[in-house]
mmCIF file of C-alpha atoms in Angstrom:
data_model
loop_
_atom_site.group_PDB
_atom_site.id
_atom_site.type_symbol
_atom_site.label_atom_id
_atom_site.label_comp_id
_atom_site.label_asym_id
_atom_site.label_seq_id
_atom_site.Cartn_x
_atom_site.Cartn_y
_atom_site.Cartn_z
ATOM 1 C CA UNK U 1 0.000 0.000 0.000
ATOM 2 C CA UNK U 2 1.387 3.359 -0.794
ATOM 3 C CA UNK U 3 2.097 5.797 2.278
ATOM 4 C CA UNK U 4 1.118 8.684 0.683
ATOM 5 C CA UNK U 5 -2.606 7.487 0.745
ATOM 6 C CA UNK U 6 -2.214 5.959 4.217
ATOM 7 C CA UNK U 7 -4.137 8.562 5.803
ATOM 8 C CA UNK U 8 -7.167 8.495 3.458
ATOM 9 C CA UNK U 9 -6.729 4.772 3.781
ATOM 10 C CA UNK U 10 -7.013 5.087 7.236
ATOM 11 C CA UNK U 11 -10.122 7.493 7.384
ATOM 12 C CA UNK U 12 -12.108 5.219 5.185
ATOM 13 C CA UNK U 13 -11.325 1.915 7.423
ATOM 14 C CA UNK U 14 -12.475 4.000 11.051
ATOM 15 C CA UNK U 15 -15.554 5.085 8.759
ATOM 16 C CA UNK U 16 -15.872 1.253 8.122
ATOM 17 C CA UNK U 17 -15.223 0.781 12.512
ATOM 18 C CA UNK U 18 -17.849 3.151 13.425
ATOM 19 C CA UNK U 19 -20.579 1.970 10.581
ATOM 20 C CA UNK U 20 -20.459 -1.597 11.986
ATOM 21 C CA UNK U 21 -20.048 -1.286 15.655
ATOM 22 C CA UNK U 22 -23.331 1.126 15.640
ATOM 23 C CA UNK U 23 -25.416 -1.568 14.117
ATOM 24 C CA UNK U 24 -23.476 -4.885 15.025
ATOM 25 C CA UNK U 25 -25.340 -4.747 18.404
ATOM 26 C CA UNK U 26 -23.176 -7.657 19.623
ATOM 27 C CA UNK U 27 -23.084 -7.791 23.277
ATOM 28 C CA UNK U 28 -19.475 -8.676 24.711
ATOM 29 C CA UNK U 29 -19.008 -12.531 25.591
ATOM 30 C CA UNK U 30 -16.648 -13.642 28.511
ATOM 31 C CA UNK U 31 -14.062 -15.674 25.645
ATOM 32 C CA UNK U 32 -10.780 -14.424 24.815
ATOM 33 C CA UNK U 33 -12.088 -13.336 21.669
ATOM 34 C CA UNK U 34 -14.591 -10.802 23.052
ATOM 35 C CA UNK U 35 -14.189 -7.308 21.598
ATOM 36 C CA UNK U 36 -14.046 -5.521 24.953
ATOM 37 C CA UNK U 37 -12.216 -6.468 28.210
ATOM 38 C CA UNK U 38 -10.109 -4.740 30.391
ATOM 39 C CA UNK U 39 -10.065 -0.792 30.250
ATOM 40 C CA UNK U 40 -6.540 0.199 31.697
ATOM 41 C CA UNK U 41 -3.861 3.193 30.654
ATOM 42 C CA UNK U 42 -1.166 1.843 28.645
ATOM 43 C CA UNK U 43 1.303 4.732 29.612
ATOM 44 C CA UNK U 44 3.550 4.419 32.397
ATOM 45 C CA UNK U 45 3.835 7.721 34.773
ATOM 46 C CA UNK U 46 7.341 8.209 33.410
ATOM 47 C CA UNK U 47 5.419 9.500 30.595
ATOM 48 C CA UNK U 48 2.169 10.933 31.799
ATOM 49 C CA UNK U 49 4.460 12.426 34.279
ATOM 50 C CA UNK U 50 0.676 13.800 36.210
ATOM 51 C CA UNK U 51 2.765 13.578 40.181
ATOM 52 C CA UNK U 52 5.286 15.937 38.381
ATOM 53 C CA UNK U 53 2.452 18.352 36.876
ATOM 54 C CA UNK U 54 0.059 17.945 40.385
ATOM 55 C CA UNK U 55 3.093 19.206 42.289
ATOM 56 C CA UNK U 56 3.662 22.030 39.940
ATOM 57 C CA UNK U 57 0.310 22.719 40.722
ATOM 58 C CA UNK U 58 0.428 22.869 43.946
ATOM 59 C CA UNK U 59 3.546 25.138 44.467
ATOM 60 C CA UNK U 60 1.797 27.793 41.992
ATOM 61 C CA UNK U 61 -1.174 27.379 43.567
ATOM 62 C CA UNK U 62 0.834 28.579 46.948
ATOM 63 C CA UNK U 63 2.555 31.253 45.370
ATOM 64 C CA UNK U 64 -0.836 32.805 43.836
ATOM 65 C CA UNK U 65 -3.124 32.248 47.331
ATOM 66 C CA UNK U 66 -6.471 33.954 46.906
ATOM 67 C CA UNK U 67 -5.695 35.800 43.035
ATOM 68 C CA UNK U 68 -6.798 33.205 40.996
ATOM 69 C CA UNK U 69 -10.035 34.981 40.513
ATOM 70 C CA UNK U 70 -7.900 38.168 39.773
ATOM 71 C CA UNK U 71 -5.801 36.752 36.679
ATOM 72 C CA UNK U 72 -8.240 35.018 35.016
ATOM 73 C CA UNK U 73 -10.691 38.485 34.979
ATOM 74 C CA UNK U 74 -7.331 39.983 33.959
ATOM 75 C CA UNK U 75 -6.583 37.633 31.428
ATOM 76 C CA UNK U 76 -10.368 37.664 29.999
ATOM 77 C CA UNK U 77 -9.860 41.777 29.983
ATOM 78 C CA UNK U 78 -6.636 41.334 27.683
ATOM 79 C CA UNK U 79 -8.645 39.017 25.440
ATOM 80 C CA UNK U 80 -11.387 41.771 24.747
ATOM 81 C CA UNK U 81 -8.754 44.903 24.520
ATOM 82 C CA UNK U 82 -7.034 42.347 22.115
ATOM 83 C CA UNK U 83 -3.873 42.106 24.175
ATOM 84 C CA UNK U 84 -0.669 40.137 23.655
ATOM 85 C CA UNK U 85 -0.787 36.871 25.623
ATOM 86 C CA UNK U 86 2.348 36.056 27.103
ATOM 87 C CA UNK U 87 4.191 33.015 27.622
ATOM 88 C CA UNK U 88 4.266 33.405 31.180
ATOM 89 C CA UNK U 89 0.692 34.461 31.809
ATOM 90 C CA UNK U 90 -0.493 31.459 29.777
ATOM 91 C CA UNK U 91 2.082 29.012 31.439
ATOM 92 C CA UNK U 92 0.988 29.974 34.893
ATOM 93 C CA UNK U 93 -3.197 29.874 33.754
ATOM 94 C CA UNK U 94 -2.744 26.067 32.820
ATOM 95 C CA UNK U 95 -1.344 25.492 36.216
ATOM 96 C CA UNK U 96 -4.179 27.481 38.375
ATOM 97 C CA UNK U 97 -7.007 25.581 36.165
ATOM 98 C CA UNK U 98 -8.955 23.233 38.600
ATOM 99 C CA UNK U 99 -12.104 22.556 36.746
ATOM 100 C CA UNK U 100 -13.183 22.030 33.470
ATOM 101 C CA UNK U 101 -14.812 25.538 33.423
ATOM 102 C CA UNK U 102 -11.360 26.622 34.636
ATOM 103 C CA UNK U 103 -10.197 24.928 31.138
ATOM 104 C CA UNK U 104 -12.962 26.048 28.840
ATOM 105 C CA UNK U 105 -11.018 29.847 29.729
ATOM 106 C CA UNK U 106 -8.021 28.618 29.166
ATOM 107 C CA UNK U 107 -9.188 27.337 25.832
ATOM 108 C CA UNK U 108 -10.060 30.763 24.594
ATOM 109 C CA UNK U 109 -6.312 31.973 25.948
ATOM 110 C CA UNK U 110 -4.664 28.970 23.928
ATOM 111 C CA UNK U 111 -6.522 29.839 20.697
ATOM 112 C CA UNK U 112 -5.501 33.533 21.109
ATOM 113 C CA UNK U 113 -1.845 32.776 22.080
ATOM 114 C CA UNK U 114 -1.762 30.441 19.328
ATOM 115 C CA UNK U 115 -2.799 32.718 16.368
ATOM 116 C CA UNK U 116 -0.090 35.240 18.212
ATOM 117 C CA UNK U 117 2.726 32.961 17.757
ATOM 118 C CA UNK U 118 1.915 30.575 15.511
ATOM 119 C CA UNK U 119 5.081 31.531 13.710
ATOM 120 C CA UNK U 120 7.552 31.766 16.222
ATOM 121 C CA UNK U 121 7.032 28.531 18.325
ATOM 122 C CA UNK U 122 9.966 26.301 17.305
ATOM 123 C CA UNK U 123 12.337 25.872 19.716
ATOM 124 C CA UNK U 124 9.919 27.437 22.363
ATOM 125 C CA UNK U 125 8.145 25.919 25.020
ATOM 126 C CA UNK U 126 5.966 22.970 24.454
ATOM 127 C CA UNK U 127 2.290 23.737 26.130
ATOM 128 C CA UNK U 128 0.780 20.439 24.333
ATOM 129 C CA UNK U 129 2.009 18.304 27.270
ATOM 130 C CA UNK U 130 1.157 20.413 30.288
ATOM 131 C CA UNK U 131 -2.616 20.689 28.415
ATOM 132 C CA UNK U 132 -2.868 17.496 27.976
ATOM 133 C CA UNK U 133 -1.617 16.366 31.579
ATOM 134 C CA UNK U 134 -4.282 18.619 32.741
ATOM 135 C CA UNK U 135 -7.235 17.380 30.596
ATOM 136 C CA UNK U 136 -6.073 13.939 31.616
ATOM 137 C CA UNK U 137 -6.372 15.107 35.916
ATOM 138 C CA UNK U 138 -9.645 16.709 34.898
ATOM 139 C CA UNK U 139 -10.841 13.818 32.725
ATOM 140 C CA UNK U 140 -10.970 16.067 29.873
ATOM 141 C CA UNK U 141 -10.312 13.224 27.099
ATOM 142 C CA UNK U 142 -12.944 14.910 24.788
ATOM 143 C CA UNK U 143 -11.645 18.649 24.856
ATOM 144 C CA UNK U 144 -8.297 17.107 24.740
ATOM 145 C CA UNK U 145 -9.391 15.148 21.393
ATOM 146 C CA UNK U 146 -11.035 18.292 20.010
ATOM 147 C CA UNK U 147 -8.354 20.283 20.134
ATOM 148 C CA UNK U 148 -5.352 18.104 19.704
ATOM 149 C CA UNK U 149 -7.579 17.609 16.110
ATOM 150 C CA UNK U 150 -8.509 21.282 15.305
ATOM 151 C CA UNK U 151 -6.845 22.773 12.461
ATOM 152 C CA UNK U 152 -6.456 26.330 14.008
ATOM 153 C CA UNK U 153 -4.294 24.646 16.652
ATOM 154 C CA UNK U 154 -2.018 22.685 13.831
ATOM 155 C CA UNK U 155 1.761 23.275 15.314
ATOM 156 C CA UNK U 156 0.732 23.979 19.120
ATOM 157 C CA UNK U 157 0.489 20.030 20.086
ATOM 158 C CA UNK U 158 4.195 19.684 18.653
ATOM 159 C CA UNK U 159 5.453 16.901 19.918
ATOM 160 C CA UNK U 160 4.734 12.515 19.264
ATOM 161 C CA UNK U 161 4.031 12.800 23.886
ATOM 162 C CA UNK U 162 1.041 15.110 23.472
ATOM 163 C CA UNK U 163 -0.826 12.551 20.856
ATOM 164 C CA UNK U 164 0.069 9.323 23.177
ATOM 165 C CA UNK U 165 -1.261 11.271 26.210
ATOM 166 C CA UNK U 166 -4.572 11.833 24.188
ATOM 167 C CA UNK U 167 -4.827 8.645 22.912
ATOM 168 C CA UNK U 168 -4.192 6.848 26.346
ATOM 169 C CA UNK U 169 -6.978 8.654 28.026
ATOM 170 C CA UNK U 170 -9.108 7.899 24.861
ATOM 171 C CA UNK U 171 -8.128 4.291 25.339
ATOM 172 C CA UNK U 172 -8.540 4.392 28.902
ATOM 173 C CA UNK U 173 -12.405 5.484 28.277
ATOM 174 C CA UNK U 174 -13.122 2.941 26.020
ATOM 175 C CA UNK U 175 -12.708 5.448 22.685
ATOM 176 C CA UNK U 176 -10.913 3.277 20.081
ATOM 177 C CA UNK U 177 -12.233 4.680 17.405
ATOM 178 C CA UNK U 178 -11.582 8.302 18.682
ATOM 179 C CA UNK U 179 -7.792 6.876 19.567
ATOM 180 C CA UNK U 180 -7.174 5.751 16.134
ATOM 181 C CA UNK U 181 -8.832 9.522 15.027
ATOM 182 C CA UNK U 182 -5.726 10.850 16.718
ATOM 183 C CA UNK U 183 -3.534 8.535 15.381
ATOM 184 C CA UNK U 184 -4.228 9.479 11.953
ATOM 185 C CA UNK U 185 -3.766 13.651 12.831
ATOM 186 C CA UNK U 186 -0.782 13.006 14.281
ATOM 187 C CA UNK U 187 0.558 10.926 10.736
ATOM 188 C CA UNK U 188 -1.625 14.287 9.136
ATOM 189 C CA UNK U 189 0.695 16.752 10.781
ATOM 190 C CA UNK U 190 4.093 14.683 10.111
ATOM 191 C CA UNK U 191 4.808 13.976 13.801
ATOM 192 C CA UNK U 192 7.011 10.776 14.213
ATOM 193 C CA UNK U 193 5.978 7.648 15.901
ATOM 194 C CA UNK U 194 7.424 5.976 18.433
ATOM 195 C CA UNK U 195 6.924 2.952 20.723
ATOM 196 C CA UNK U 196 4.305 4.184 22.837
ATOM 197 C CA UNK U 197 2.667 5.440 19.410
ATOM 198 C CA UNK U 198 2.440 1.940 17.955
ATOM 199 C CA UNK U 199 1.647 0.451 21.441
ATOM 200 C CA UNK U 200 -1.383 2.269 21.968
ATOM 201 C CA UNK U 201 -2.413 2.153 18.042
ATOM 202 C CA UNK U 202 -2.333 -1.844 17.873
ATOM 203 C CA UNK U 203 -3.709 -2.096 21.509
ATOM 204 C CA UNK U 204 -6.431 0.123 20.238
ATOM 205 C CA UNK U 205 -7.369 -2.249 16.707
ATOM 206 C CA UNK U 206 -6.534 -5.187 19.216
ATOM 207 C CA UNK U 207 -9.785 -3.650 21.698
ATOM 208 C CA UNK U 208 -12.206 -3.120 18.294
ATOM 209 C CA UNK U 209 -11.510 -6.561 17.051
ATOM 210 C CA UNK U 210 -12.660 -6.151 13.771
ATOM 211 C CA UNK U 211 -11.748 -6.510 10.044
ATOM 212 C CA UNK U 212 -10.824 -2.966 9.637
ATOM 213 C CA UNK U 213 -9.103 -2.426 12.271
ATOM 214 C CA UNK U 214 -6.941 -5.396 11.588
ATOM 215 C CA UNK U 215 -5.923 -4.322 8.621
ATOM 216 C CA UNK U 216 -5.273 -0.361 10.049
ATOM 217 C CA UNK U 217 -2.841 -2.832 12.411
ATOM 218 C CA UNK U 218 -1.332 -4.713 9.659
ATOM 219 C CA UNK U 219 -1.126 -1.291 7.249
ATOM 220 C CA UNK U 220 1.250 0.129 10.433
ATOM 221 C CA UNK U 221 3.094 -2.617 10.962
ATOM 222 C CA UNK U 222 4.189 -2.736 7.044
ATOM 223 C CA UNK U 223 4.715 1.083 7.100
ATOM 224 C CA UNK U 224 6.960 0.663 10.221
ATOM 225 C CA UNK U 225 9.087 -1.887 8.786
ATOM 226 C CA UNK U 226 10.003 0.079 5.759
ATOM 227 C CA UNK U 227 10.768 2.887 7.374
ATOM 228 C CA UNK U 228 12.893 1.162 10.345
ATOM 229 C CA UNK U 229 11.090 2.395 13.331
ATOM 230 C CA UNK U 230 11.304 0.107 15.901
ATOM 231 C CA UNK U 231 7.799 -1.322 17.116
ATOM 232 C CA UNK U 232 7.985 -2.591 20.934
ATOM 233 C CA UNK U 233 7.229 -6.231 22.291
ATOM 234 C CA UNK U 234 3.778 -4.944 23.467
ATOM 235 C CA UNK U 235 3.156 -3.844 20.327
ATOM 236 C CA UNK U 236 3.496 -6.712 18.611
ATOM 237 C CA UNK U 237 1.701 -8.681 21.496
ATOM 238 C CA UNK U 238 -1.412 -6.709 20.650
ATOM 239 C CA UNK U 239 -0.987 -7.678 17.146
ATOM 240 C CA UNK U 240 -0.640 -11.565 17.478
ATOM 241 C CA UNK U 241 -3.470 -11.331 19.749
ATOM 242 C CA UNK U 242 -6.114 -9.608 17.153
ATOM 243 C CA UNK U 243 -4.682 -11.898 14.409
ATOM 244 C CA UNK U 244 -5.588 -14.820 15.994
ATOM 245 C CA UNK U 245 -8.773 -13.532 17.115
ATOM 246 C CA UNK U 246 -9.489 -13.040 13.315
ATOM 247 C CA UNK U 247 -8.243 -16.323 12.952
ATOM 248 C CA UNK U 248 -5.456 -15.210 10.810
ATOM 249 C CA UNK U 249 -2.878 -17.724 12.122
ATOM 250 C CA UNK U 250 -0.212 -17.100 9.330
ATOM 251 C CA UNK U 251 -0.212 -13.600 9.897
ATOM 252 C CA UNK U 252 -0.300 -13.993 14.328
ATOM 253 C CA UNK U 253 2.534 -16.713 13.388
ATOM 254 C CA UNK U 254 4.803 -13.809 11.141
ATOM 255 C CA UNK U 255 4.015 -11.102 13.825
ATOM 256 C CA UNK U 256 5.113 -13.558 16.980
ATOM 257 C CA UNK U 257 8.222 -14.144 14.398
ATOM 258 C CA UNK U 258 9.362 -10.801 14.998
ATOM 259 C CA UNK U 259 9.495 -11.035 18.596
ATOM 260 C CA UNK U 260 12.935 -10.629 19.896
ATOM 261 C CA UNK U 261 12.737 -11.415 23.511
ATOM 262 C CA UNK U 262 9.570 -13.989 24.049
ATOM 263 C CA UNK U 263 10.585 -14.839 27.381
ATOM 264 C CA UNK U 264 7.905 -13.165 29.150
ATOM 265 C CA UNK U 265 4.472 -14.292 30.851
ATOM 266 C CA UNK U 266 2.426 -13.046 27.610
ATOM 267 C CA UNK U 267 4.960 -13.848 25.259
ATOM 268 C CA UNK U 268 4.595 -17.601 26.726
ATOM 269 C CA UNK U 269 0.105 -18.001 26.545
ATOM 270 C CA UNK U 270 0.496 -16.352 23.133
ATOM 271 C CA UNK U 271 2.759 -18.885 22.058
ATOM 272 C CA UNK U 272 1.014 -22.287 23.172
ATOM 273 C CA UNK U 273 -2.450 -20.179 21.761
ATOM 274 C CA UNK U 274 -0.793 -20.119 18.419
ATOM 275 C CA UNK U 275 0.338 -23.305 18.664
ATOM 276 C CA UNK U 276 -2.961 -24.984 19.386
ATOM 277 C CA UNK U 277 -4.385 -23.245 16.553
ATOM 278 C CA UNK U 278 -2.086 -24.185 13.778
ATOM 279 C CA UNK U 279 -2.965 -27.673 15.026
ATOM 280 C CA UNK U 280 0.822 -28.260 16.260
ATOM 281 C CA UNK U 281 -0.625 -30.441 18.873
ATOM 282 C CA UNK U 282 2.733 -32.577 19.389
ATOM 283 C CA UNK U 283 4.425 -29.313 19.456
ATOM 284 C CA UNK U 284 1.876 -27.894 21.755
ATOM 285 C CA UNK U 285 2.467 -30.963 23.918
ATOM 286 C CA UNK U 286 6.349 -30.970 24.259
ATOM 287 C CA UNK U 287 6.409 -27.220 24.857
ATOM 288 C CA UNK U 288 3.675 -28.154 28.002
ATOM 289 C CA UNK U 289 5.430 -30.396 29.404
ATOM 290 C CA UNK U 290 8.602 -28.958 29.672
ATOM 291 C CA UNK U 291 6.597 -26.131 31.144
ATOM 292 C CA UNK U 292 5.941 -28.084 34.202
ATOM 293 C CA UNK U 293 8.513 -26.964 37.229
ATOM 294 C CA UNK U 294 6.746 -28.811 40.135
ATOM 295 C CA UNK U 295 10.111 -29.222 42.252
ATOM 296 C CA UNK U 296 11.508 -26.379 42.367
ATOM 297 C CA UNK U 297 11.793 -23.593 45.600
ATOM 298 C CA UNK U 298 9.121 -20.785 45.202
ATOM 299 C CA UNK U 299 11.584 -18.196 44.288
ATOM 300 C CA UNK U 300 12.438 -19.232 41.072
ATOM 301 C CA UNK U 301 10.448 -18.091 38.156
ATOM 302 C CA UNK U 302 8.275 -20.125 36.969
ATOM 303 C CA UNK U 303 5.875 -20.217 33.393
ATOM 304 C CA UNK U 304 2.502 -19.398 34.221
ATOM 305 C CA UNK U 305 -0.253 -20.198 31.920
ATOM 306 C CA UNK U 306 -4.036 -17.944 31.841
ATOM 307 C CA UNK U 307 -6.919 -20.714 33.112
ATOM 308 C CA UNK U 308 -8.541 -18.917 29.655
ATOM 309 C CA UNK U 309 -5.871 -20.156 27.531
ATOM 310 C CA UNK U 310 -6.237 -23.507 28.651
ATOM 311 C CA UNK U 311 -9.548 -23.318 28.418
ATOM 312 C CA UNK U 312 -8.921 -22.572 24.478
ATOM 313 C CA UNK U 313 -6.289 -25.137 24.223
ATOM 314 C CA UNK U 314 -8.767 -27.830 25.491
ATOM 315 C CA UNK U 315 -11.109 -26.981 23.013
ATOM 316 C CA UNK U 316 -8.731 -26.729 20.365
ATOM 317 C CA UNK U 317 -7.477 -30.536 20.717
ATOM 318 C CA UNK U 318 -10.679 -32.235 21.824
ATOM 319 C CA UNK U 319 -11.012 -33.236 17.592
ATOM 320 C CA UNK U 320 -7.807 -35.372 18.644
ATOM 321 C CA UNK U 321 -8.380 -37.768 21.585
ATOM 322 C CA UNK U 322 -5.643 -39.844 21.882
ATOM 323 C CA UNK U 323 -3.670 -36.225 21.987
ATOM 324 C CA UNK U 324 -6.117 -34.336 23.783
ATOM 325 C CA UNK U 325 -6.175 -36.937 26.935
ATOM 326 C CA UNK U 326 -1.887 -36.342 26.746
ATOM 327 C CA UNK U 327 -2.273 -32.073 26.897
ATOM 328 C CA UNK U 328 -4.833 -32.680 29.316
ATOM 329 C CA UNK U 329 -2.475 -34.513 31.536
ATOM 330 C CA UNK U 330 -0.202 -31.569 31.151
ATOM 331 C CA UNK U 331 -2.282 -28.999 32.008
ATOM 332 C CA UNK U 332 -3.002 -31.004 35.260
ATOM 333 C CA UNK U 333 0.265 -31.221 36.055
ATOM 334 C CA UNK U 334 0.463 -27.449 35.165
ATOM 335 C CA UNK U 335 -2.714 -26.803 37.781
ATOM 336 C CA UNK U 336 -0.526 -28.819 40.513
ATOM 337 C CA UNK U 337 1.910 -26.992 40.447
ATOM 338 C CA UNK U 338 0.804 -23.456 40.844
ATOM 339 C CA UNK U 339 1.608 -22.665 37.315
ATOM 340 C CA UNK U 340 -2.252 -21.650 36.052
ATOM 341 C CA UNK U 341 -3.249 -18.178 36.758
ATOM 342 C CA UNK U 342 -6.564 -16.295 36.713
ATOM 343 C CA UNK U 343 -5.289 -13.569 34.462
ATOM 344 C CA UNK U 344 -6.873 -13.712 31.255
ATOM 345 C CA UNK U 345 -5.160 -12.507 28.307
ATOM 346 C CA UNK U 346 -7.172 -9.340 28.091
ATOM 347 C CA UNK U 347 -5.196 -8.576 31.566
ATOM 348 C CA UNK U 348 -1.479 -9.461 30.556
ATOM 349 C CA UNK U 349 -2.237 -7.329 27.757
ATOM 350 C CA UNK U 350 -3.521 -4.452 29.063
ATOM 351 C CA UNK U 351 -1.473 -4.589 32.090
ATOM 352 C CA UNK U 352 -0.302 -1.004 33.369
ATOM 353 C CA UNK U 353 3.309 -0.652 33.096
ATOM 354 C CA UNK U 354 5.519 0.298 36.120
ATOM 355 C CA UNK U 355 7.246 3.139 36.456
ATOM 356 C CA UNK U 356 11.086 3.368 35.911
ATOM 357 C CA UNK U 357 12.899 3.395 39.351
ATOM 358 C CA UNK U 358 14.610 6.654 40.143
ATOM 359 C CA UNK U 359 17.855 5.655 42.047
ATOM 360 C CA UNK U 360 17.800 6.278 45.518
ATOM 361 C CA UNK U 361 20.496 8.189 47.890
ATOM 362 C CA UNK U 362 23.368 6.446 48.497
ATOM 363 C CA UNK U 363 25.323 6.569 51.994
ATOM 364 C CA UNK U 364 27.683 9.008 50.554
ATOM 365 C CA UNK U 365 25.344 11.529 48.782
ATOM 366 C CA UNK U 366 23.543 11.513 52.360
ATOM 367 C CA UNK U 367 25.843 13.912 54.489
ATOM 368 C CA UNK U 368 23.218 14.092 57.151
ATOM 369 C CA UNK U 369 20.777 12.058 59.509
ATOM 370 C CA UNK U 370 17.602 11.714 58.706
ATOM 371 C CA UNK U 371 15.975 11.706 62.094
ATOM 372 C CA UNK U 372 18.934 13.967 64.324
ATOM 373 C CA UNK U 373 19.897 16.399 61.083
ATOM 374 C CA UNK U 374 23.333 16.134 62.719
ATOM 375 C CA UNK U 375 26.190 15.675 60.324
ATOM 376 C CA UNK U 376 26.029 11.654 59.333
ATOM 377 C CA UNK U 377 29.285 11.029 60.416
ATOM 378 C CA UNK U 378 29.278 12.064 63.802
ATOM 379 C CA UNK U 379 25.866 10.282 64.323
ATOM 380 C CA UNK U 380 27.530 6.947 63.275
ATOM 381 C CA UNK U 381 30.477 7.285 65.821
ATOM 382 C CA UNK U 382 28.031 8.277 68.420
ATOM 383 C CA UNK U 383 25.942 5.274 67.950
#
């Protein structure tokens, strides 16, 4: 498929999404191939960074006690005398806003500072994230949508973080057809992609589940690949999983290919799914059995396998019985041992990252006690 008609491509297939989801009127069923499941944020706070943004709050919040009133009349005065926004005023607005009427002002600043310096924003600094943070505190996913999409604003949401903020909280709300409406500005305005981009894309055609959206997954995957992004193992996870719920095998087979590191907990159901539905039974069966680690201490890491994925695995081999009483030996054994865990896939895909750990102060960065404030030396002696 050509890139330069990816976008149209893209706007016809959601058109498709939205057509057949209103009139489907298929009600979600509890197997792994349901269409909805688990509504978690994909983004780790490293990125949505919202601690960071609260505690800027609060300090400004400090600093301006009892004029908040004050400077947003004064700002709404400068907007009808036609004033010059400045930088400053508008940075220190999006920190004092506290509810969404507090934000539908600050939209009206935004759009004024905007057309202001429209022209001399590169290199400046980026508002899109500290918007965005604040629409995702307030639960603002639809203003942030609207504007992150209006073409008045093109150039003020700058950067790839400002999209995957928007489309996380989309995702979060259930919006997967708004997400993917995001996705295809942000390719509109020639902002690059990166891994949390094509984590929350696939994770969003993963939740829809459909036709089109498969092939809006398979469409970025292709485009990725010829231009040498690099597409995480998440990614790629949400990909095998909607290809085999569209029973594409070959195509969850080539995407599980590109794995590099499959030694993970999802990695692991994904692989004995696909192998159960190629019909690798003796395959399915080796890989099973080795999985088994009954005698063993509980600290070592063990494979666990979703009670849903056995579930499928059962159902996929009961056509073979001489095979199918084997795996279900294996599974038992599996049960026994602890390995078999409530989890459904849904969950180890949608599972919230953690957080990167900052590193913590060492004995010699630490010059004083803690509890005395005395120097940490002396303390030490003392003691």
């Amino acid at each position: 498929m050509a890139l330069r008609g990816m976008g149209v491509c893209f706007r016809n297939l959601l058109c498709n999404v939205k057509r057949k989801a209103f009139h489907s009127g298929i009600k979600p069923s509890e197997c792994w191939t349901c269409r909805l499941g688990a509504k978690r944020y994909l983004l780790s706070e490293d990125v949505i960074r919202l601690q960071e943004f609260q505690q800027r709050k609060i300090a400004v919040a400090h600093q301006t006690y009892g004029n908040k009133e004050q400077y947003f009349q004064k700002l709404e005065q400068k907007i009808q005398r036609n004033d010059l926004i400045l930088k400053d005023e508008l940075k220190l607005l999006l920190h004092l806003c506290q509810t969404p009427d507090d934000v539908e002002m600050a939209k009206n600043v935004i759009y004024k500072y905007h057309d202001e310096n429209r022209n001399f924003a590169f290199g400046e600094f980026k508002f899109g994230p500290v918007f965005v943070r604040l629409c995702y505190e307030l639960g603002l996913e639809e203003t942030a949508a609207e504007l992150i999409k209006d073409e008045a604003l093109k150039g003020f949401f700058s950067d790839s973080t400002s999209f995957n903020i928007v489309m996380d909280m989309l995702f979060m709300k259930g919006c997967y057809e708004s997400a993917l409406e995001v996705l295809i500005e942000m390719k509109r305005q020639g902002l690059p992609f990166n891994k949390d981009t094509y984590t929350l894309a696939f994770a969003s055609c993963y939740k829809l589940n459909t036709p089109e959206s498969f092939r809006i997954c398979t469409t970025l995957l292709e485009e990725s690949q010829m231009k040498g992004n690099v597409v995480p193992r998440r990614a790629y996870c949400f990909a095998v999983a909607l290809a085999l719920k569209q029973e594409d095998v070959e195509k969850a087979r080539y995407f599980y290919s590109q794995i590099m590191n499959t030694e993970s907990k999802l990695c692991l159901n994904l692989k004995v799914l696909l192998l159960a539905m190629t019909g690798a039974v003796n395959d399915l069966l080796s890989f099973l059995t080795s999985a088994v680690l009954s005698d063993v201490p509980k600290f070592v890491r063990r494979p666990e396998f979703s009670q849903e994925v056995i579930d499928a695995i059962q159902d996929r081999t009961k056509s073979i019985p001489v095979l199918h009483s084997q795996v279900k030996g294996a599974l038992a054994k599996l049960q026994m041992s602890g390995q078999v865990t409530a989890l459904n896939l849904d969950e180890m895909l949608c599972h919230v990252p953690n957080a990167k750990k900052k590193p913590s102060v060492t004995l010699d960065q630490r010059k004083k006690s803690r509890r005395t404030f005395r120097p940490l030396q002396s303390v030490l002696l003392s003691e």
